[in-house]
mmCIF file of C-alpha atoms in Angstrom:
data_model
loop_
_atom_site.group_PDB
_atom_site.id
_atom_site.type_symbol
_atom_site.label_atom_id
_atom_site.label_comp_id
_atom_site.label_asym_id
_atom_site.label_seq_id
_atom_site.Cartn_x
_atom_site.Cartn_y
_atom_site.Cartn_z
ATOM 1 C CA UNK A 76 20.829 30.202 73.922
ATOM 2 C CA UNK A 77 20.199 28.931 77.612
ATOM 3 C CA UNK A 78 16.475 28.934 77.341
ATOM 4 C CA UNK A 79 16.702 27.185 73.561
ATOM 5 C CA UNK A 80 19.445 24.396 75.199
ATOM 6 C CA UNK A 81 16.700 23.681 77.410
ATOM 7 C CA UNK A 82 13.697 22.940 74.919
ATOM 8 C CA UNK A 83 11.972 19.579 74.921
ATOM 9 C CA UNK A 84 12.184 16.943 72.048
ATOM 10 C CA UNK A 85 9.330 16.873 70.033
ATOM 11 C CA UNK A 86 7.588 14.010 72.104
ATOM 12 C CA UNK A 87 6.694 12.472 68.342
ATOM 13 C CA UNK A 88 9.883 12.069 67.306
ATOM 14 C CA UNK A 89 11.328 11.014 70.764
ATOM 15 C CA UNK A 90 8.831 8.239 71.069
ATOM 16 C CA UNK A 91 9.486 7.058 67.320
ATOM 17 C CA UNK A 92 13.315 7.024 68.317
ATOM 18 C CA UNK A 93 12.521 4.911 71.654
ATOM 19 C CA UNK A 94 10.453 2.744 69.242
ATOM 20 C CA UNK A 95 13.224 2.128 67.384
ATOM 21 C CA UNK A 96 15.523 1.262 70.350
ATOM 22 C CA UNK A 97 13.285 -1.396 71.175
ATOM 23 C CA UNK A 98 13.284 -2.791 67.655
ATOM 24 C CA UNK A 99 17.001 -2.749 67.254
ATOM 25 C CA UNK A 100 17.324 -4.003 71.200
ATOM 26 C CA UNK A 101 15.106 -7.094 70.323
ATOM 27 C CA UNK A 102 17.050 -7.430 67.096
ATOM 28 C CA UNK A 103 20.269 -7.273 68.277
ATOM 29 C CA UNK A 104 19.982 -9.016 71.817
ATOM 30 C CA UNK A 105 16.506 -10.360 72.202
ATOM 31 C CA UNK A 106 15.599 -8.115 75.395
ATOM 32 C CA UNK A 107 12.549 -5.894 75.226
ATOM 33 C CA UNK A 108 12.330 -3.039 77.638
ATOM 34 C CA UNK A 109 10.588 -3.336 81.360
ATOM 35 C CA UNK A 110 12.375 -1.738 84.515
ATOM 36 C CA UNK A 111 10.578 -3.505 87.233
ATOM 37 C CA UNK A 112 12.174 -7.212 87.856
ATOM 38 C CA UNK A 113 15.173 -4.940 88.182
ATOM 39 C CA UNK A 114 13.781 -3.727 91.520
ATOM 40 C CA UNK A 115 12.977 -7.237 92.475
ATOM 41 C CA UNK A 116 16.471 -8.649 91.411
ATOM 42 C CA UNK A 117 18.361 -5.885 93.395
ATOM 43 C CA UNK A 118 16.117 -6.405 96.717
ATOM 44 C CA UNK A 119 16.722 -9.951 95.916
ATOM 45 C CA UNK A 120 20.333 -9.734 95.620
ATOM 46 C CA UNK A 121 20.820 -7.435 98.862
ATOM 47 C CA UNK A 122 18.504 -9.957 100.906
ATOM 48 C CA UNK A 123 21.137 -12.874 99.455
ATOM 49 C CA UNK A 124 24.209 -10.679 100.679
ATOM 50 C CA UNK A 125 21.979 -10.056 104.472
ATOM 51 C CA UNK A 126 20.863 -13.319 104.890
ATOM 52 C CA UNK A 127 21.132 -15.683 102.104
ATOM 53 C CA UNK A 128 18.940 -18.404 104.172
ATOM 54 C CA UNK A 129 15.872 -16.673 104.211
ATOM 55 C CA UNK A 130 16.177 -15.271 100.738
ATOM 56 C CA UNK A 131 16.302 -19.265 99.589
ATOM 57 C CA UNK A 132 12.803 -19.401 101.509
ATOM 58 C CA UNK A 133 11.133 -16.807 99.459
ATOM 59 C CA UNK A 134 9.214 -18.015 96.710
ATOM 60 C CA UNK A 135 9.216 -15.289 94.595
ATOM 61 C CA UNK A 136 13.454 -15.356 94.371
ATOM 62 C CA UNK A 137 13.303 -18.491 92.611
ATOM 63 C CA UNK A 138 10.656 -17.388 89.727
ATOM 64 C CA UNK A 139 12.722 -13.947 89.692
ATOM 65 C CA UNK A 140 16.170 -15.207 90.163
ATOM 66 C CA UNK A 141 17.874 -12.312 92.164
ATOM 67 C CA UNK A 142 21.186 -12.229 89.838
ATOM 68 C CA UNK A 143 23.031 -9.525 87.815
ATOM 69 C CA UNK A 144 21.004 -9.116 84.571
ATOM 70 C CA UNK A 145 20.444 -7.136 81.775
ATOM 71 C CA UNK A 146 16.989 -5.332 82.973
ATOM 72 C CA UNK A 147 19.644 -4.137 86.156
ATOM 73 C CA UNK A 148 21.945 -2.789 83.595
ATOM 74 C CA UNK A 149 18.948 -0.705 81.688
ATOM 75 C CA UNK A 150 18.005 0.703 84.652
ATOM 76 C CA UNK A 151 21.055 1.699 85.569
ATOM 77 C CA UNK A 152 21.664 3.004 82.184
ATOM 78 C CA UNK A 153 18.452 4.638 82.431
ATOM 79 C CA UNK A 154 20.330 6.676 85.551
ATOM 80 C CA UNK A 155 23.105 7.758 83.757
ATOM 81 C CA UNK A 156 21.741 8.550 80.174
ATOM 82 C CA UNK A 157 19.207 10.580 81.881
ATOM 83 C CA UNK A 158 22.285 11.929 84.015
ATOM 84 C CA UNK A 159 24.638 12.738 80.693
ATOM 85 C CA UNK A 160 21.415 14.372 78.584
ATOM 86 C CA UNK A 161 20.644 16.882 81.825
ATOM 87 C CA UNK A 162 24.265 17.813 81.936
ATOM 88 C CA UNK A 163 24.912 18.317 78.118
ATOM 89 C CA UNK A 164 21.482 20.272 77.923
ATOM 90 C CA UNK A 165 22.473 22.042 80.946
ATOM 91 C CA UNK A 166 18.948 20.791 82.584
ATOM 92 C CA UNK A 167 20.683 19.331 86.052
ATOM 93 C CA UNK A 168 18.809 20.647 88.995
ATOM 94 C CA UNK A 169 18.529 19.149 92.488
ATOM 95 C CA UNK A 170 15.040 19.360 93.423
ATOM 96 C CA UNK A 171 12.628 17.851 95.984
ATOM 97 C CA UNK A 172 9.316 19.473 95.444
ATOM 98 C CA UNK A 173 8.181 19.985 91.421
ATOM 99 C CA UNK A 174 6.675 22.927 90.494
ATOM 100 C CA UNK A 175 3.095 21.352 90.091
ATOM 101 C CA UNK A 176 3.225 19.939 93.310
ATOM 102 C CA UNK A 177 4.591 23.114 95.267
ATOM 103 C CA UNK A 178 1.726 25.255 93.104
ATOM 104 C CA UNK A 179 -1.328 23.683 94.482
ATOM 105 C CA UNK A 180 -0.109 21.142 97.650
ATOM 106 C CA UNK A 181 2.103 23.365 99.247
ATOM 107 C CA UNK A 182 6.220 23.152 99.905
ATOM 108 C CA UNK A 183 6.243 20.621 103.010
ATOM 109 C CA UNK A 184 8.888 18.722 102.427
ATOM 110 C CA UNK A 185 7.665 15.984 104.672
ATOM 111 C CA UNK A 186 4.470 15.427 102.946
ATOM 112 C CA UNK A 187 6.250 15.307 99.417
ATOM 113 C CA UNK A 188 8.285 12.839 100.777
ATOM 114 C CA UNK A 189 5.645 10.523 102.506
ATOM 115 C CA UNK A 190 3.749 10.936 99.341
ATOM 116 C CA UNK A 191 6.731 9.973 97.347
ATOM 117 C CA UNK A 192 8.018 7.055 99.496
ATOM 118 C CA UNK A 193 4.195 5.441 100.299
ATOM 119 C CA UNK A 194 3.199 6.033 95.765
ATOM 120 C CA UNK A 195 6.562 4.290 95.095
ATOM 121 C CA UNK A 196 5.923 1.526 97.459
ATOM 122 C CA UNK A 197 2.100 0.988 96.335
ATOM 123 C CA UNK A 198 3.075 1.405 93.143
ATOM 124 C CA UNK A 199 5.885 -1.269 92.661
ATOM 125 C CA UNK A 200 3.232 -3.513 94.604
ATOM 126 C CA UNK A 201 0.752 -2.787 91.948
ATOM 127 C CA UNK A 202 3.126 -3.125 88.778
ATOM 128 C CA UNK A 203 4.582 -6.836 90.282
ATOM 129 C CA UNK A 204 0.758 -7.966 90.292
ATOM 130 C CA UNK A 205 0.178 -6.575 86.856
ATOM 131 C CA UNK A 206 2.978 -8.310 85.497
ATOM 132 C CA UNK A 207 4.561 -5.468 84.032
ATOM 133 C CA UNK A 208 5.489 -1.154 84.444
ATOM 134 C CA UNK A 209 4.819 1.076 82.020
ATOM 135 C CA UNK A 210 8.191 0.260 80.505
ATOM 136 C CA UNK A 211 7.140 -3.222 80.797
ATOM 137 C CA UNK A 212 3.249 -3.137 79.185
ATOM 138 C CA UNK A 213 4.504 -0.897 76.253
ATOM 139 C CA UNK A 214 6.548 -3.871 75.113
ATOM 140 C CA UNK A 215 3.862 -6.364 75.782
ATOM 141 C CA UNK A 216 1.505 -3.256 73.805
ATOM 142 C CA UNK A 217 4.129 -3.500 70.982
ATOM 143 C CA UNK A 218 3.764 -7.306 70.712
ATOM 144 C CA UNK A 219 -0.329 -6.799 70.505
ATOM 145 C CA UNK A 220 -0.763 -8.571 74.040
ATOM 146 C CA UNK A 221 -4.102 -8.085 75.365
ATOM 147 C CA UNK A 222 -2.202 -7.598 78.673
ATOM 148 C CA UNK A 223 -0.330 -4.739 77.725
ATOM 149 C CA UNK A 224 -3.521 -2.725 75.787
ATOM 150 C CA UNK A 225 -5.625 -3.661 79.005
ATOM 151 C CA UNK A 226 -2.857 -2.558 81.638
ATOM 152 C CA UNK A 227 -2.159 0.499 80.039
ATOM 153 C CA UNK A 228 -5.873 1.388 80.554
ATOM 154 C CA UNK A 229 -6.666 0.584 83.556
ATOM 155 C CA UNK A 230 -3.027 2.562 84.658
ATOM 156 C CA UNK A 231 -4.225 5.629 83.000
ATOM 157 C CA UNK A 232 -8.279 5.261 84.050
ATOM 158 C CA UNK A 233 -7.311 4.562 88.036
ATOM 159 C CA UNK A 234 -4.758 7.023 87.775
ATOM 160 C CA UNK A 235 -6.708 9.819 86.219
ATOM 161 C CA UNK A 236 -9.051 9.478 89.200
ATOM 162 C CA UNK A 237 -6.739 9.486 91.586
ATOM 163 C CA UNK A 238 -4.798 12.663 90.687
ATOM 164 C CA UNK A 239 -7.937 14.437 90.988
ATOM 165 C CA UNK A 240 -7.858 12.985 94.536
ATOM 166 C CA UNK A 241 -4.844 14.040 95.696
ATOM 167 C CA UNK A 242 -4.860 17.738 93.642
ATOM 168 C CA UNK A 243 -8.277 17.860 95.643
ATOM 169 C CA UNK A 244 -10.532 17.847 92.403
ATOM 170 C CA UNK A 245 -8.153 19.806 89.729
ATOM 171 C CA UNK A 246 -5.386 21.844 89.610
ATOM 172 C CA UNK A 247 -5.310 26.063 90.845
ATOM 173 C CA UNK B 4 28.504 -10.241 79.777
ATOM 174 C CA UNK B 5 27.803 -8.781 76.295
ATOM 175 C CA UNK B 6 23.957 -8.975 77.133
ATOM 176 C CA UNK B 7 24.616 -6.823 80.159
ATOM 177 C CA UNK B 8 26.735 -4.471 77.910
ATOM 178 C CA UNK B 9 23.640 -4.310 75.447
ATOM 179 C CA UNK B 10 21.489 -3.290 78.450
ATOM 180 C CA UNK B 11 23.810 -0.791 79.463
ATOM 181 C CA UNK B 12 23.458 1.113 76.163
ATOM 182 C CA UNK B 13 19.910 0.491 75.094
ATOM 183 C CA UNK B 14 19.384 2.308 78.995
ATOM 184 C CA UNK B 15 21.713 4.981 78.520
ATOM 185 C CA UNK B 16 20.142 5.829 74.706
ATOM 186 C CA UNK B 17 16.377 5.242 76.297
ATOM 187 C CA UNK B 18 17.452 7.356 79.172
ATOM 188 C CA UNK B 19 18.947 10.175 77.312
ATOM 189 C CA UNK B 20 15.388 10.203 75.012
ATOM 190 C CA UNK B 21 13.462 10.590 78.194
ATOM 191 C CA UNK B 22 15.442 12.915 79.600
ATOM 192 C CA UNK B 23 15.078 15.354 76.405
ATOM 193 C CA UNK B 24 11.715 14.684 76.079
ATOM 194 C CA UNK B 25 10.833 15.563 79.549
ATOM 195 C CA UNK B 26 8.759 12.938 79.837
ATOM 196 C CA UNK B 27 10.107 11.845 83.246
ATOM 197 C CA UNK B 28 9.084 15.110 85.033
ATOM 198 C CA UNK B 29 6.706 15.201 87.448
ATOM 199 C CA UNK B 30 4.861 17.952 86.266
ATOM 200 C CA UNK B 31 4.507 16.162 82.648
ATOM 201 C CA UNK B 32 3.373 12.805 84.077
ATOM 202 C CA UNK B 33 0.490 14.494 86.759
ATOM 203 C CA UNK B 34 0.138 16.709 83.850
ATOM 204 C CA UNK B 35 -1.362 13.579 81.802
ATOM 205 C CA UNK B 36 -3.375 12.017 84.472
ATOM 206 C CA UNK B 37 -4.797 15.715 85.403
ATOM 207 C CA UNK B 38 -5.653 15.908 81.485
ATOM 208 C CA UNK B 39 -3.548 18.982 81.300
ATOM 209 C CA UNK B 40 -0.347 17.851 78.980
ATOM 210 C CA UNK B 41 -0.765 14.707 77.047
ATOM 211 C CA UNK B 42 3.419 15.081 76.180
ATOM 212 C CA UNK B 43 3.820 11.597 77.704
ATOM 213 C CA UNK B 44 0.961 9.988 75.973
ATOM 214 C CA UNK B 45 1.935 11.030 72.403
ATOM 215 C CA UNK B 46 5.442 9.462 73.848
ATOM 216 C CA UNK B 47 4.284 6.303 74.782
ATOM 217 C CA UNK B 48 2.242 5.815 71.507
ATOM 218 C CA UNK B 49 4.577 6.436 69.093
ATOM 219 C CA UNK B 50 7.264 4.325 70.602
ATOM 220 C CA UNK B 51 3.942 1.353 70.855
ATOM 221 C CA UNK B 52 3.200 1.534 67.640
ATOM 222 C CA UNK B 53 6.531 2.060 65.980
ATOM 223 C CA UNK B 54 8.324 -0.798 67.884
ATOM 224 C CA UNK B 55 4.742 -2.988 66.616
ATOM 225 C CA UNK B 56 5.643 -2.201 63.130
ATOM 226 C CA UNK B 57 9.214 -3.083 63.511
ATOM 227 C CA UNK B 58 8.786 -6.117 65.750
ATOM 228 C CA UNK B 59 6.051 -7.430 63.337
ATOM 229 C CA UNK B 60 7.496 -6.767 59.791
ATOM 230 C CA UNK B 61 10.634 -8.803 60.807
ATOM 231 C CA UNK B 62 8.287 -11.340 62.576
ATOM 232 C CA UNK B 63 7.040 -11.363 58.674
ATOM 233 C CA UNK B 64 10.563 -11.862 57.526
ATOM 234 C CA UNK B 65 10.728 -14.703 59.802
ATOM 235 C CA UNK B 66 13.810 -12.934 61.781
ATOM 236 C CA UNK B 67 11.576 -13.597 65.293
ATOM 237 C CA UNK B 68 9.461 -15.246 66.527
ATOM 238 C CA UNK B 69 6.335 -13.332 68.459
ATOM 239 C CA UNK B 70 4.253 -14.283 71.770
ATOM 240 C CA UNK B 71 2.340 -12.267 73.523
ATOM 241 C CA UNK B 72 2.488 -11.526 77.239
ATOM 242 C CA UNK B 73 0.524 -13.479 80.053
ATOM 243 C CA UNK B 74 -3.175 -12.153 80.588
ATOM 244 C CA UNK B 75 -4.328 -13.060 84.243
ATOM 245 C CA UNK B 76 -7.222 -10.865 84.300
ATOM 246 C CA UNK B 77 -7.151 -10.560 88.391
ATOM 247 C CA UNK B 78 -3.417 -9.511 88.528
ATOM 248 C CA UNK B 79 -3.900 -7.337 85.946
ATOM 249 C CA UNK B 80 -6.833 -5.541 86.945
ATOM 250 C CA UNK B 81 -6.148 -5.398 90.706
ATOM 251 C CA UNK B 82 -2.472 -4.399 90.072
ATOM 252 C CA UNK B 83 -3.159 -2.360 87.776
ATOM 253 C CA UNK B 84 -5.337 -0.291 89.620
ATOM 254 C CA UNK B 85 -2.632 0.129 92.678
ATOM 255 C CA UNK B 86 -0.198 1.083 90.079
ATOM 256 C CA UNK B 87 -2.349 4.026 89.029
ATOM 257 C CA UNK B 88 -3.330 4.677 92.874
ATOM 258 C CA UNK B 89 0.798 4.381 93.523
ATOM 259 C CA UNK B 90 1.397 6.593 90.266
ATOM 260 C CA UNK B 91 -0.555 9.496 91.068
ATOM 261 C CA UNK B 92 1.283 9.497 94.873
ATOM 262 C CA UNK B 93 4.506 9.061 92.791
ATOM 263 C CA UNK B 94 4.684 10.968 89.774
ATOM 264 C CA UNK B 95 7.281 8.658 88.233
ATOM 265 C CA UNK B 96 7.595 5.196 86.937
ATOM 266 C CA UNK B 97 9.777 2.875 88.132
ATOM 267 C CA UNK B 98 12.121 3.223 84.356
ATOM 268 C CA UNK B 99 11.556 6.482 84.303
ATOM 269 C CA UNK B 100 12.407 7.410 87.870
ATOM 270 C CA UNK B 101 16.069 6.683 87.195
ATOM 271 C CA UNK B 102 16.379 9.608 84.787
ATOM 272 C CA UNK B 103 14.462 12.202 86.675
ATOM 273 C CA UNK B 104 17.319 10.956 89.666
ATOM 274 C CA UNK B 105 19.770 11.457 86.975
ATOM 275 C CA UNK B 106 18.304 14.936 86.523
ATOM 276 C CA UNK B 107 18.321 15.965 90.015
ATOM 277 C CA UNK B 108 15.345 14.867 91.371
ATOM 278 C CA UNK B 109 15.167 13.674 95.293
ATOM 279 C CA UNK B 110 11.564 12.815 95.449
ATOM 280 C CA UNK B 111 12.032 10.728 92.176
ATOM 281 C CA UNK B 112 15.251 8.738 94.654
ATOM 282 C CA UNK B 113 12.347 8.325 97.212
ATOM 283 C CA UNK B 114 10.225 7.075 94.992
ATOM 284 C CA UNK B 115 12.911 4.215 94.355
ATOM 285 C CA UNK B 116 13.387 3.431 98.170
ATOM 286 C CA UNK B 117 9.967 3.283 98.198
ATOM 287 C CA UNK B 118 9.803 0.441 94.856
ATOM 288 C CA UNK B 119 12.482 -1.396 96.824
ATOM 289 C CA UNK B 120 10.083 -1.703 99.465
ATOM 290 C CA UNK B 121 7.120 -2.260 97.664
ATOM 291 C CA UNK B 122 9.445 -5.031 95.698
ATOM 292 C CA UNK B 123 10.482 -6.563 98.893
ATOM 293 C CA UNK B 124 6.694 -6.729 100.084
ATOM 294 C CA UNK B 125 5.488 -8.261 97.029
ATOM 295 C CA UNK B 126 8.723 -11.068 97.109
ATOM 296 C CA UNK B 127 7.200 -11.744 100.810
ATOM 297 C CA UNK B 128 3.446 -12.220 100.007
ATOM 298 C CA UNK B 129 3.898 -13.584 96.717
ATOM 299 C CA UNK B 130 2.717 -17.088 97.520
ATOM 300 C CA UNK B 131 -0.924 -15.591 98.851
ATOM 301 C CA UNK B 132 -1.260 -13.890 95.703
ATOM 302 C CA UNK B 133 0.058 -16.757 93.788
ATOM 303 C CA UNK B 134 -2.591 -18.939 95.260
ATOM 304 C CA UNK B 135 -5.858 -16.636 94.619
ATOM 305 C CA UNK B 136 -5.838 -12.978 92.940
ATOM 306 C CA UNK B 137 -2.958 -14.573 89.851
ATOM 307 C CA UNK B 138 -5.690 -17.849 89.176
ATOM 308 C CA UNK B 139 -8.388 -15.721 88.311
ATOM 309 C CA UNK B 140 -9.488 -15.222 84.509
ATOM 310 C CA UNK B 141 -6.181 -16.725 83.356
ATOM 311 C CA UNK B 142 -5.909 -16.584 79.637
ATOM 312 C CA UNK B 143 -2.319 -17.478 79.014
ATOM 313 C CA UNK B 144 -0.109 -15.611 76.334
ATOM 314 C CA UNK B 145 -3.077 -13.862 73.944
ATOM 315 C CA UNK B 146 -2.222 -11.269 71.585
ATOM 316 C CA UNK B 147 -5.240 -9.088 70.229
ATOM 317 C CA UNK B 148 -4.700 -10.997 66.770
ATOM 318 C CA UNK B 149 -4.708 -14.160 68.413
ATOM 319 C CA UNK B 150 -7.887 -13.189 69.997
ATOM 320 C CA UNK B 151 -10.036 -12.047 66.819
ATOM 321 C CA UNK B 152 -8.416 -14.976 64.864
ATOM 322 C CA UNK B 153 -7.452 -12.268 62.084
ATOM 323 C CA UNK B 154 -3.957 -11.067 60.590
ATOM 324 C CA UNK B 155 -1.955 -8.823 62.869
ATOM 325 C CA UNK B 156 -1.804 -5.688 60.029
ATOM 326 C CA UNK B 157 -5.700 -5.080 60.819
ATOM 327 C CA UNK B 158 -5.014 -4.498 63.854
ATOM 328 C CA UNK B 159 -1.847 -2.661 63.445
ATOM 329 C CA UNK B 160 -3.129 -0.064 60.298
ATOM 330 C CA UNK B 161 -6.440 1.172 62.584
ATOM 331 C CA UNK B 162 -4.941 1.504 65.763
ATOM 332 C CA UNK B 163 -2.191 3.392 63.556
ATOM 333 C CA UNK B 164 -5.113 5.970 62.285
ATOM 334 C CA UNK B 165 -7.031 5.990 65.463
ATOM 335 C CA UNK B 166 -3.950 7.696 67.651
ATOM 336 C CA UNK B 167 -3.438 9.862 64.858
ATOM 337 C CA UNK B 168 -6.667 10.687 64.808
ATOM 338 C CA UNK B 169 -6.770 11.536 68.604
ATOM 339 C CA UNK B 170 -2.964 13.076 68.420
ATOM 340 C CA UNK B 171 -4.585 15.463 66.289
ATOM 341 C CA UNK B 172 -7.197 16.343 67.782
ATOM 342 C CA UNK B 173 -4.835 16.496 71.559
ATOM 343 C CA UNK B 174 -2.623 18.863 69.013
ATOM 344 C CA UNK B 175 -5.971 21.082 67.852
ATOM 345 C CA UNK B 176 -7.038 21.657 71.666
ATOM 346 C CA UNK B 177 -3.566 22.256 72.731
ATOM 347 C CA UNK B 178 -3.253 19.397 75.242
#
C-alpha cells in the first residue's frame, strides 16, 4: 500500500494535465506560467522595506516593479501544492543530500550546500539574462517563440555538459 | 486581488502535478542532463505541446490574441548557458524548487537563497547588461510561424510527431 501511495504519475499524463493548467490559466486570467520575476519582485520588495531609497535607484525595479503579483502567488502556491501532494501521498521527507548526489559525490554536507547556494545563484543570473526559467520558456515554447525553442536548447545542451563535469564524467 | 487568487490555485494545482510526477527531484532532473531518466523531458513536452494546441485553437476562435516572446539572441544565448552551468550545480529550477521545499528538501531552500541572490545581483548590474550583451541580435517578438511566414498548424502537427517519435524511442531504450 505504502510503496504503491508512493508511485509517480505517469510523466505523460502529468505534463498533458500541466498543459491544460496553462490553457485554462490563460483562459481564465490571462497569466501564463514563469517563476522567476517572482524572485526579482520579492528581493525587490525586501530591498523597498530595507532601504526604499536605493531600491528607487535600481534600474531594474522599475522594468520589474517589485509589488505583490500573481507570479509571487504561483510560486508560493507552487510551495504548498507541492507541500499538500507529499503529505497526502505520504512522500514528506526532510532531506539535504539526494540520493544521486550522496551515491557518487559523497555526503559532505558543506559541499552540497556550496554547490546548492553558488548553482542557485548562477542560475537565477543566467535565467534573468535569458528572459525566462524553464517555467518561463515552456510558455514562450507553447506560444511558438523562437526564444523559448532556442532557450530550452541551449539549457539542456550547456547543462548536459556540465553534469558530466561535476559527476566527474558519468555517474558510478 | 482575484488575479492573485487565480495564481494561488493555478500554483497549488501545478505544484501538486510536479510533486506526483517527481519531476522536481533532484535525482530526476541530473537524471535528464546525465541522459539517465528522460521523466522530466517527456514532462515538459507534453505540457509544450498541449498548452500550443490549446492556446492556438482558441487563438483560431479568436478568444486571444498570440505574440511571441522577445528573442535577443545575446541574452539568450549567454544566459542561457549560465542557467544550464547554474542547473547542473542546482538540481532544481527556480518553479520547481518550491515543491521539492514543500517536499522536504533543504538543498532545494538553498537553492532559493541562492536565486534571491543571484536576483539581487542581476537587479544591480542590470544597466551593464542592458547596455551591451541585451542589444545584440535583437529580433523582437518572433514566433517560429512568424519566422517561416507559414500557418502555425505546420509547425504544430510535426513537432507533434517528432516528440512522439523520440518519446518512443526514449520509451523502447528505457530512458
Amino acid at each position: 500500500m505504502h510503496s504503491d501511495m508512493n508511485k509517480a504519475l505517469n510523466p505523460y499524463i502529468a505534463g498533458a494535465l500541466s498543459g491544460l493548467l496553462i490553457i485554462l490559466s490563460v483562459l481564465i486570467s490571462g497569466n501564463y506560467f514563469g517563476s522567476a520575476t517572482a524572485f526579482v519582485q520579492l528581493v525587490g520588495i525586501l530591498e523597498k522595506t530595507i532601504s526604499p531609497e536605493r531600491m528607487a535607484q535600481i534600474k531594474y525595479f522599475i522594468i520589474v516593479e517589485p509589488v505583490l503579483s500573481w507570479q509571487i502567488l504561483f510560486v508560493f502556491g507552487i510551495l504548498i501544492g507541492g507541500f499538500l501532494a507529499a503529505l497526502m501521498y505520504r512522500d514528506f521527507r526532510w532531506q539535504l543530500i539526494p540520493t544521486l548526489w550522496k551515491s557518487n559525490l559523497g555526503s559532505s554536507k558543506l559541499n552540497r550546500g556550496l554547490f546548492a547556494f553558488i548553482g542557485g545563484t548562477i542560475a537565477m543570473f543566467g535565467v534573468r539574462l535569458a528572459g525566462g526559467c524553464p517555467s518561463g520558456q515552456m510558455s514562450s515554447s507553447i506560444l511558438l517563440s523562437v526564444s523559448g525553442f532556442l532557450a530550452m536548447t541551449i539549457f539542456f545542451i550547456v547543462g548536459i555538459v556540465a553534469a558530466r563535469l561535476v559527476y566527474n564524467g558519468g555517474v558510478k | 486581488m482575484t488575479n492573485l487568487l487565480y495564481g494561488l490555485i493555478a500554483g497549488i494545482l501545478f505544484g501538486f502535478l510536479l510533486q506526483r510526477a517527481h519531476v522536481i527531484r533532484y535525482d530526476k532532473q541530473l537524471g535528464a542532463l546525465l541522459l539517465k531518466d528522460m521523466t522530466i523531458v517527456k514532462f515538459m513536452f507534453t505540457a509544450i505541446l498541449v498548452g500550443a494546441v490549446g492556446i492556438y485553437l482558441l487563438s483560431g476562435l479568436g478568444l486571444l490574441v498570440i505574440s511571441g516572446r522577445p528573442l535577443i539572441l545575446g541574452g539568450i544565448i549567454l544566459g542561457g548557458s549560465l542557467f544550464g552551468i547554474g542547473w547542473s550545480m542546482l538540481g532544481y529550477c527556480p518553479g520547481t524548487s518550491w515543491a521539492a521545499l514543500g517536499e522536504g528538501r533543504l538543498d532545494a531552500l538553498i537553492g532559493i537563497v541562492g536565486m534571491f541572490t543571484g536576483a539581487a545581483l542581476y537587479a544591480e548590474v542590470y544597466p551593464f547588461f542592458e547596455r551591451t550583451v541585451l542589444t545584440w541580435g535583437n529580433y523582437g517578438n518572433i514566433t517560429i510561424p512568424d519566422a517561416l511566414g507559414i500557418n502555425p498548424w505546420f509547425i504544430i502537427v510535426p513537432i507533434i510527431i517528432l516528440v512522439s517519435l523520440v518519446f518512443r524511442w526514449f520509451e523502447k531504450i528505457g530512458l
